[in-house]
Amino acid sequence: MLVPLDEVEWIEAADYYSCLHVGAKNYLLREPIKQLAETLDPGKFVRVHRSAIVNIGQVREIIREGRSEGAVVLHNGHRLKMSKVGWQALLAATRS
């Protein structure tokens, strides 16, 4: 099944697979998140944690919790952990 990338809210690492979160549905893709991150448009998708990639258009709020921790809140209310590197990447992507 083909899933339009614009509909993907976020992607979660699942061992050697990636789980695409699309609305109320989840799709398992047989590709590690690292390889998937390299193929996605960096202007639309940012890896915010070693286990998560977000669709920038789905980000509602960025929360900083200390110097190296934080979270991203999506429009659907889902909250994802965000690393320091992920925070920097998300800021850089939203500024360009």
XYZ file of N, CA and C in Angstrom:
288
model
N 0.835 -1.181 0.000
C 0.000 0.000 0.000
C 0.879 1.242 0.000
N 0.538 2.204 -0.817
C 1.270 3.468 -0.864
C 0.599 4.476 0.058
N 1.419 5.134 0.853
C 0.921 6.147 1.788
C 1.519 7.484 1.364
N 0.677 8.501 1.090
C 1.231 9.820 0.746
C 2.048 10.387 1.907
N 3.249 10.861 1.605
C 4.140 11.370 2.658
C 3.526 12.522 3.435
N 2.721 13.341 2.794
C 2.107 14.479 3.491
C 1.168 14.031 4.608
N 0.663 12.806 4.519
C -0.254 12.295 5.534
C 0.462 11.659 6.725
N 1.759 11.383 6.584
C 2.540 10.779 7.669
C 2.787 11.840 8.736
N 2.334 11.573 9.963
C 2.506 12.524 11.065
C 3.887 12.378 11.702
N 4.259 11.127 11.961
C 5.583 10.854 12.510
C 5.957 9.417 12.244
N 7.249 9.128 12.393
C 7.784 7.797 12.127
C 8.539 7.342 13.363
N 8.273 6.105 13.755
C 8.865 5.542 14.964
C 9.780 4.376 14.612
N 10.946 4.310 15.259
C 11.867 3.196 15.058
C 11.310 1.954 15.740
N 11.413 0.821 15.050
C 10.966 -0.463 15.594
C 11.964 -1.526 15.152
N 13.098 -1.608 15.828
C 14.202 -2.504 15.465
C 14.633 -2.255 14.022
N 14.495 -3.260 13.165
C 14.901 -3.117 11.762
C 13.758 -2.629 10.890
N 12.713 -2.149 11.504
C 11.541 -1.642 10.804
C 11.304 -0.193 11.213
N 10.414 0.460 10.482
C 9.948 1.794 10.839
C 8.434 1.756 10.828
N 7.832 2.382 11.824
C 6.371 2.417 11.933
C 5.893 3.809 11.545
N 5.117 3.876 10.456
C 4.576 5.148 9.994
C 3.253 5.392 10.703
N 3.117 6.547 11.329
C 1.884 6.910 12.030
C 1.115 7.874 11.130
N -0.023 7.385 10.639
C -0.856 8.143 9.705
C -2.263 8.195 10.278
N -2.621 9.309 10.900
C -3.928 9.414 11.540
C -4.072 8.345 12.606
N -5.156 7.600 12.542
C -5.401 6.537 13.518
C -4.743 5.219 13.110
N -4.103 5.185 11.948
C -3.509 3.948 11.446
C -1.989 3.973 11.559
N -1.415 2.779 11.668
C 0.033 2.591 11.696
C 0.414 1.602 10.603
N 1.506 1.889 9.916
C 1.991 1.011 8.856
C 3.445 0.666 9.147
N 3.766 -0.624 9.068
C 5.131 -1.091 9.317
C 5.876 -1.166 7.991
N 7.041 -0.563 7.966
C 7.869 -0.527 6.772
C 9.155 -1.283 7.068
N 9.543 -2.167 6.183
C 10.740 -2.977 6.413
C 11.993 -2.205 6.008
N 12.270 -1.168 6.776
C 13.450 -0.340 6.553
C 13.810 0.341 7.873
N 15.077 0.288 8.269
C 15.475 0.940 9.527
C 15.275 2.451 9.430
N 15.016 3.070 10.558
C 14.743 4.508 10.592
C 15.939 5.316 10.078
N 17.140 4.825 10.290
C 18.338 5.536 9.826
C 18.342 5.649 8.306
N 18.060 4.544 7.620
C 18.018 4.563 6.158
C 16.849 5.400 5.650
N 15.726 5.303 6.314
C 14.549 6.059 5.918
C 14.797 7.561 6.052
N 15.454 7.966 7.122
C 15.742 9.384 7.358
C 16.591 9.975 6.236
N 17.469 9.166 5.659
C 18.340 9.639 4.588
C 17.582 9.867 3.285
N 16.423 9.237 3.107
C 15.669 9.364 1.864
C 14.565 10.420 1.920
N 14.225 10.876 3.121
C 13.142 11.848 3.270
C 13.627 13.276 3.037
N 12.722 14.134 2.587
C 13.015 15.545 2.352
C 13.299 16.235 3.688
N 14.527 16.750 3.893
C 14.863 17.392 5.177
C 14.082 18.684 5.429
N 13.434 19.211 4.415
C 12.602 20.396 4.584
C 11.222 20.058 5.118
N 10.886 18.761 5.113
C 9.564 18.329 5.577
C 9.619 17.374 6.769
N 10.706 16.597 6.867
C 10.833 15.607 7.931
C 12.151 15.799 8.666
N 12.086 15.785 10.006
C 13.281 15.975 10.834
C 13.347 14.865 11.873
N 14.536 14.313 12.035
C 14.747 13.300 13.071
C 14.994 14.036 14.387
N 14.032 13.936 15.298
C 14.114 14.677 16.560
C 14.664 13.830 17.703
N 14.764 12.532 17.475
C 15.266 11.602 18.485
C 15.759 10.376 17.742
N 16.576 9.571 18.377
C 17.071 8.372 17.672
C 15.938 7.426 17.304
N 14.798 7.580 17.950
C 13.671 6.691 17.671
C 12.486 7.384 17.003
N 12.649 8.654 16.574
C 11.497 9.359 15.997
C 11.881 10.397 14.945
N 11.072 10.423 13.883
C 11.151 11.442 12.840
C 9.775 12.101 12.802
N 9.732 13.431 12.724
C 8.438 14.113 12.663
C 8.257 14.840 11.339
N 7.006 14.935 10.936
C 6.611 15.755 9.806
C 6.515 17.180 10.360
N 7.320 18.090 9.860
C 7.367 19.453 10.390
C 5.989 20.110 10.372
N 5.196 19.803 9.371
C 3.859 20.381 9.258
C 2.906 19.921 10.345
N 3.260 18.868 11.079
C 2.417 18.334 12.143
C 2.802 18.853 13.525
N 3.896 19.615 13.615
C 4.384 20.100 14.911
C 3.538 21.277 15.380
N 2.967 21.144 16.568
C 2.180 22.216 17.168
C 3.012 23.026 18.150
N 3.890 22.332 18.892
C 4.624 22.990 19.966
C 5.963 22.296 20.193
N 6.968 23.092 20.543
C 8.283 22.577 20.911
C 8.503 22.936 22.372
N 8.807 21.940 23.183
C 8.981 22.155 24.625
C 10.411 21.811 25.007
N 11.077 22.743 25.658
C 12.438 22.488 26.162
C 12.334 22.125 27.632
N 12.997 21.052 28.011
C 13.002 20.581 29.402
C 14.448 20.420 29.832
N 15.057 21.485 30.269
C 16.461 21.415 30.650
C 17.347 21.719 29.469
N 18.624 21.459 29.640
C 19.595 21.818 28.605
C 19.627 20.851 27.437
N 19.383 19.578 27.705
C 19.541 18.603 26.628
C 18.282 17.800 26.336
N 17.198 18.083 27.016
C 15.976 17.302 26.804
C 14.845 18.204 26.350
N 13.896 17.602 25.698
C 12.740 18.352 25.251
C 11.707 17.427 24.659
N 10.674 18.031 24.105
C 9.598 17.252 23.504
C 8.977 18.047 22.363
N 8.336 17.324 21.485
C 7.574 17.901 20.391
C 6.136 17.464 20.599
N 5.202 18.406 20.496
C 3.789 18.076 20.583
C 3.201 18.256 19.190
N 2.551 17.203 18.691
C 1.958 17.246 17.361
C 0.543 17.821 17.427
N -0.012 18.147 16.283
C -1.366 18.700 16.221
C -2.404 17.748 16.813
N -2.145 16.444 16.737
C -3.089 15.467 17.292
C -2.924 15.292 18.801
N -1.989 16.049 19.416
C -1.771 15.981 20.852
C -0.707 14.993 21.279
N -0.209 14.193 20.348
C 0.821 13.198 20.681
C 2.126 13.918 21.023
N 2.776 13.468 22.084
C 4.024 14.068 22.561
C 5.177 13.099 22.324
N 6.253 13.594 21.712
C 7.421 12.776 21.396
C 8.659 13.357 22.069
N 9.538 12.470 22.535
C 10.816 12.909 23.101
C 11.656 13.549 22.006
N 12.473 14.526 22.435
C 13.340 15.196 21.495
C 14.723 15.360 22.127
N 15.753 14.988 21.394
C 17.126 15.134 21.885
C 17.635 16.542 21.589
N 18.791 16.863 22.133
C 19.399 18.174 21.888
C 19.703 18.348 20.400
N 20.254 17.313 19.785
C 20.567 17.349 18.351
C 19.280 17.471 17.537
N 18.242 16.753 17.954
C 16.948 16.832 17.279
C 16.347 18.215 17.371
N 16.488 18.849 18.531
C 15.975 20.203 18.730
C 16.683 21.173 17.786
N 18.001 21.042 17.691
C 18.773 21.912 16.801
C 18.381 21.689 15.342
N 18.179 20.430 14.958
C 17.789 20.112 13.582
C 16.397 20.666 13.270
N 15.474 20.569 14.217
C 14.123 21.073 14.015
C 14.124 22.597 13.904
N 14.885 23.271 14.745
C 14.993 24.729 14.645
C 15.583 25.154 13.308
N 16.618 24.473 12.871
C 17.259 24.803 11.589
C 16.282 24.587 10.432
N 15.500 23.525 10.484
C 14.550 23.228 9.407
C 13.395 24.219 9.378
N 12.972 24.695 10.525
C 11.841 25.626 10.553
C 12.275 27.049 10.201
N 13.539 27.347 10.321
C 14.030 28.686 9.965
C 14.254 28.841 8.479
N 14.494 27.756 7.776
C 14.792 27.850 6.337
C 13.563 27.759 5.483
